[in-house]
CSV table of C-alpha atoms in Angstrom, one decimal:
chain,number,residue,atom,x,y,z
A,1,ALA,CA,84.8,60.5,148.2
A,2,GLN,CA,83.1,62.7,145.6
A,3,SER,CA,84.3,62.6,142.0
A,4,VAL,CA,83.4,64.4,138.8
A,5,THR,CA,84.0,63.2,135.2
A,6,GLN,CA,83.8,65.5,132.2
A,7,LEU,CA,83.7,63.7,129.0
A,8,GLY,CA,85.6,65.5,126.2
A,9,SER,CA,88.6,67.7,127.1
A,10,HIS,CA,88.0,69.7,123.9
A,11,VAL,CA,84.7,70.5,122.3
A,12,SER,CA,84.4,72.5,119.1
A,13,VAL,CA,81.1,73.9,117.8
A,14,SER,CA,80.1,76.4,115.1
A,15,GLU,CA,78.7,79.8,116.1
A,16,GLY,CA,75.0,79.4,116.5
A,17,ALA,CA,75.1,75.7,117.2
A,18,LEU,CA,74.0,73.9,120.3
A,19,VAL,CA,76.6,73.6,123.1
A,20,LEU,CA,76.6,70.4,125.1
A,21,LEU,CA,79.2,69.9,127.8
A,22,ARG,CA,78.9,66.6,129.7
A,23,CYS,CA,79.4,66.1,133.4
A,24,ASN,CA,78.8,63.0,135.5
A,25,TYR,CA,79.4,62.8,139.2
A,26,SER,CA,79.7,60.1,141.8
A,27,SER,CA,78.2,60.7,145.2
A,28,SER,CA,76.6,58.6,147.9
A,29,VAL,CA,74.3,61.5,149.0
A,30,PRO,CA,72.5,64.1,147.0
A,31,PRO,CA,75.2,66.5,145.8
A,32,TYR,CA,75.4,70.2,145.3
A,33,LEU,CA,76.6,70.8,141.7
A,34,PHE,CA,78.2,73.8,140.0
A,35,TRP,CA,79.5,74.9,136.6
A,36,TYR,CA,82.3,77.4,136.5
A,37,VAL,CA,83.8,79.1,133.4
A,38,GLN,CA,87.4,80.2,133.1
A,39,TYR,CA,88.4,82.7,130.5
A,40,PRO,CA,92.1,83.0,129.6
A,41,ASN,CA,94.2,84.4,132.4
A,42,GLN,CA,91.2,84.8,134.7
A,43,GLY,CA,89.7,83.1,137.7
A,44,LEU,CA,86.8,80.8,137.9
A,45,GLN,CA,83.4,82.5,137.4
A,46,LEU,CA,80.2,80.8,138.6
A,47,LEU,CA,77.8,80.0,135.7
A,48,LEU,CA,75.1,78.2,137.6
A,49,LYS,CA,74.4,75.9,140.6
A,50,TYR,CA,72.1,73.1,141.6
A,51,THR,CA,71.3,72.7,145.3
A,52,THR,CA,67.7,71.6,145.7
A,53,GLY,CA,64.4,72.1,144.0
A,54,ALA,CA,63.9,72.5,140.3
A,55,THR,CA,66.3,70.2,138.4
A,56,LEU,CA,66.7,72.5,135.4
A,57,VAL,CA,68.7,75.4,136.5
A,58,LYS,CA,69.4,78.5,134.4
A,59,GLY,CA,72.6,80.5,134.7
A,60,ILE,CA,74.4,83.5,133.2
A,61,ASN,CA,75.1,84.0,129.5
A,62,GLY,CA,72.2,81.8,128.4
A,63,PHE,CA,73.6,78.6,129.9
A,64,GLU,CA,71.5,76.0,131.7
A,65,ALA,CA,72.0,72.6,133.2
A,66,GLU,CA,69.8,69.7,134.2
A,67,PHE,CA,70.3,67.6,137.2
A,68,LYS,CA,69.4,64.0,136.5
A,69,LYS,CA,69.7,61.8,139.5
A,70,SER,CA,69.1,58.6,137.7
A,71,GLU,CA,71.9,59.3,135.3
A,72,THR,CA,74.1,61.0,137.9
A,73,SER,CA,74.6,63.7,135.4
A,74,PHE,CA,74.6,67.5,135.3
A,75,HIS,CA,75.2,68.4,131.6
A,76,LEU,CA,75.6,72.0,130.6
A,77,THR,CA,73.8,73.3,127.5
A,78,LYS,CA,73.3,76.5,125.5
A,79,PRO,CA,71.0,76.6,122.5
A,80,SER,CA,73.2,78.9,120.4
A,81,ALA,CA,76.9,79.3,120.8
A,82,HIS,CA,78.5,82.7,120.6
A,83,MET,CA,82.2,83.5,119.9
A,84,SER,CA,82.5,84.9,123.4
A,85,ASP,CA,81.6,81.5,124.9
A,86,ALA,CA,85.1,80.2,124.0
A,87,ALA,CA,86.6,79.3,127.4
A,88,GLU,CA,87.3,76.4,129.7
A,89,TYR,CA,84.3,75.0,131.6
A,90,PHE,CA,84.6,73.1,134.9
A,91,CYS,CA,81.9,71.0,136.6
A,92,ALA,CA,82.3,70.7,140.3
A,93,VAL,CA,80.6,69.0,143.2
A,94,SER,CA,80.5,70.1,146.8
A,95,ASP,CA,81.8,67.7,149.3
A,96,LEU,CA,79.1,67.1,152.0
A,97,LYS,CA,81.5,65.9,154.7
A,98,SER,CA,80.6,67.5,157.9
A,99,SER,CA,84.1,69.0,158.2
A,100,GLY,CA,83.9,71.2,155.2
A,101,ASP,CA,82.4,72.1,151.9
A,102,LYS,CA,85.3,71.8,149.5
A,103,LEU,CA,84.7,71.7,145.8
A,104,THR,CA,85.8,68.7,143.8
A,105,PHE,CA,86.4,69.7,140.1
A,106,GLY,CA,86.3,67.8,136.9
A,107,THR,CA,89.2,68.0,134.5
A,108,GLY,CA,87.6,70.7,132.5
A,109,THR,CA,86.3,71.0,128.9
A,110,ARG,CA,87.8,73.6,126.6
A,111,LEU,CA,85.1,75.0,124.3
A,112,ALA,CA,86.1,76.4,120.9
A,113,VAL,CA,83.6,78.3,118.8
A,114,ARG,CA,84.2,78.4,115.0
A,115,PRO,CA,82.9,81.3,113.0
B,1,GLU,CA,80.0,93.5,142.3
B,2,PRO,CA,82.3,92.6,145.1
B,3,GLU,CA,85.2,90.4,144.1
B,4,VAL,CA,88.0,88.4,145.5
B,5,THR,CA,91.4,90.0,144.8
B,6,GLN,CA,94.8,88.2,144.7
B,7,THR,CA,98.3,89.6,144.7
B,8,PRO,CA,100.7,89.2,143.0
B,9,SER,CA,99.3,88.0,139.7
B,10,HIS,CA,102.6,86.3,139.0
B,11,GLN,CA,105.4,85.3,141.4
B,12,VAL,CA,108.7,83.9,140.4
B,13,THR,CA,110.8,82.3,143.2
B,14,GLN,CA,113.9,80.3,143.6
B,15,MET,CA,113.5,76.7,144.8
B,16,GLY,CA,113.8,76.5,148.6
B,17,GLN,CA,112.6,80.1,149.1
B,18,GLU,CA,109.5,81.0,151.1
B,19,VAL,CA,106.6,82.6,149.3
B,20,ILE,CA,103.5,84.3,150.5
B,21,LEU,CA,100.4,84.5,148.3
B,22,ARG,CA,97.9,87.1,149.3
B,23,CYS,CA,94.1,87.3,149.0
B,24,VAL,CA,91.4,89.8,150.0
B,25,PRO,CA,88.2,87.9,150.2
B,26,ILE,CA,84.8,89.5,149.7
B,27,SER,CA,84.2,91.6,152.8
B,28,ASN,CA,81.2,89.9,154.4
B,29,HIS,CA,82.3,86.3,153.6
B,30,LEU,CA,83.3,84.0,156.4
B,31,TYR,CA,84.6,80.9,154.7
B,32,PHE,CA,87.9,81.0,152.8
B,33,TYR,CA,89.7,78.5,150.5
B,34,TRP,CA,92.8,77.9,148.6
B,35,TYR,CA,92.9,75.8,145.4
B,36,ARG,CA,95.7,75.2,142.9
B,37,GLN,CA,95.8,74.3,139.3
B,38,ILE,CA,99.0,72.8,137.9
B,39,LEU,CA,99.3,73.6,134.2
B,40,GLY,CA,97.0,71.4,132.1
B,41,GLN,CA,95.5,69.7,135.1
B,42,LYS,CA,92.3,70.1,137.1
B,43,VAL,CA,91.7,72.5,139.9
B,44,GLU,CA,92.5,70.9,143.3
B,45,PHE,CA,91.4,71.8,146.8
B,46,LEU,CA,94.1,72.7,149.2
B,47,VAL,CA,92.5,74.0,152.4
B,48,SER,CA,89.4,75.6,153.8
B,49,PHE,CA,89.4,78.1,156.7
B,50,TYR,CA,86.7,79.3,159.0
B,51,ASN,CA,86.6,81.0,162.3
B,52,ASN,CA,90.3,81.5,162.4
B,53,GLU,CA,91.2,77.9,161.9
B,54,ILE,CA,91.6,75.3,159.2
B,55,SER,CA,88.4,73.3,158.8
B,56,GLU,CA,89.7,70.9,156.2
B,57,LYS,CA,92.9,70.3,154.2
B,58,SER,CA,93.9,68.0,151.5
B,59,GLU,CA,96.9,65.6,151.4
B,60,ILE,CA,98.7,68.2,149.2
B,61,PHE,CA,98.6,70.7,152.1
B,62,ASP,CA,101.6,69.3,154.0
B,63,ASP,CA,103.8,70.9,156.7
B,64,GLN,CA,105.3,73.2,154.1
B,65,PHE,CA,102.0,75.0,153.7
B,66,SER,CA,100.3,77.3,156.1
B,67,VAL,CA,97.4,79.8,156.0
B,68,GLU,CA,96.7,82.8,158.0
B,69,ARG,CA,94.1,85.6,158.4
B,70,PRO,CA,96.4,88.2,159.8
B,71,ASP,CA,93.8,91.0,160.0
B,72,GLY,CA,90.1,91.5,159.1
B,73,SER,CA,90.7,91.6,155.4
B,74,ASN,CA,93.6,89.5,154.2
B,75,PHE,CA,93.9,85.7,153.8
B,76,THR,CA,97.4,84.4,153.0
B,77,LEU,CA,98.9,81.1,151.9
B,78,LYS,CA,102.6,80.6,152.8
B,79,ILE,CA,104.8,77.9,151.3
B,80,ARG,CA,107.9,77.6,153.5
B,81,SER,CA,110.4,76.0,151.3
B,82,THR,CA,109.2,75.9,147.7
B,83,LYS,CA,109.8,72.9,145.4
B,84,LEU,CA,109.6,72.8,141.6
B,85,GLU,CA,106.4,70.9,141.8
B,86,ASP,CA,104.7,73.8,143.6
B,87,SER,CA,104.7,75.7,140.3
B,88,ALA,CA,101.0,76.2,139.6
B,89,MET,CA,98.2,78.7,139.5
B,90,TYR,CA,96.9,79.3,143.0
B,91,PHE,CA,93.3,80.4,143.5
B,92,CYS,CA,91.7,82.0,146.6
B,93,ALA,CA,88.0,81.7,147.1
B,94,SER,CA,85.4,82.8,149.6
B,95,SER,CA,81.8,82.1,150.4
B,96,ASP,CA,79.3,83.7,152.8
B,97,SER,CA,78.3,80.5,154.5
B,98,GLY,CA,79.3,76.9,154.7
B,99,GLY,CA,77.1,73.8,154.1
B,100,GLY,CA,78.2,73.3,150.5
B,101,ASN,CA,75.2,74.9,148.8
B,102,GLN,CA,76.6,78.4,148.7
B,103,PRO,CA,78.8,79.2,145.7
B,104,GLN,CA,82.5,80.0,146.2
B,105,HIS,CA,83.7,83.2,144.6
B,106,PHE,CA,87.2,82.9,143.1
B,107,GLY,CA,89.9,85.4,142.5
B,108,ASP,CA,91.9,85.6,139.3
B,109,GLY,CA,94.7,83.6,140.7
B,110,THR,CA,98.5,83.9,141.3
B,111,ARG,CA,100.7,82.1,138.9
B,112,LEU,CA,103.6,80.8,140.9
B,113,SER,CA,106.8,79.8,139.0
B,114,ILE,CA,109.5,78.0,140.9
B,115,LEU,CA,113.0,78.1,139.3
């Protein structure tokens, strides 16, 4: 079965600082990987995805993530944090079982941005 | 931009009562999902639905749960006899194709509170 590990349930950065949210996955086959963001009292919004091709993927709001197969990682970064980035971030992997394509989520990382 | 809509936003129900959560997926999408998020925990897959039948379900999705697409636009989750542990945020999602590489689009969720 697929699994996702997000190191750090809470991350705090200063406005303008680098954001790094970590995600590692386990998979016996090449995965499809996603980052979602959840703002308070809202649903999950897709930030970016990796399926095939270029391992560095760019998403919305200046975020990007790099798929590193050798490290089984898909860390999310943003060069300069903004106050509006404060939210919960979820890494997810798509299950490649033939019967379906469910998402398996990590436990989430809550990002706080200090002024 | 098209979006997934869920109603109600908050449902309060007595234990043992039936509850129906409603979702209107994006109109041209063919794959539908329910997930839940117990407070403070990660998002968990419940069920996927395609071509008017369940394609996959988790161990959480027991006989108390059912899904239905009663018409061309709605997708519902029914819990027959609610338990305290069913209290959670329930998210509906849809995607335009299967195969795991297409992103799932999420609604804002229904917060279910069982008393």
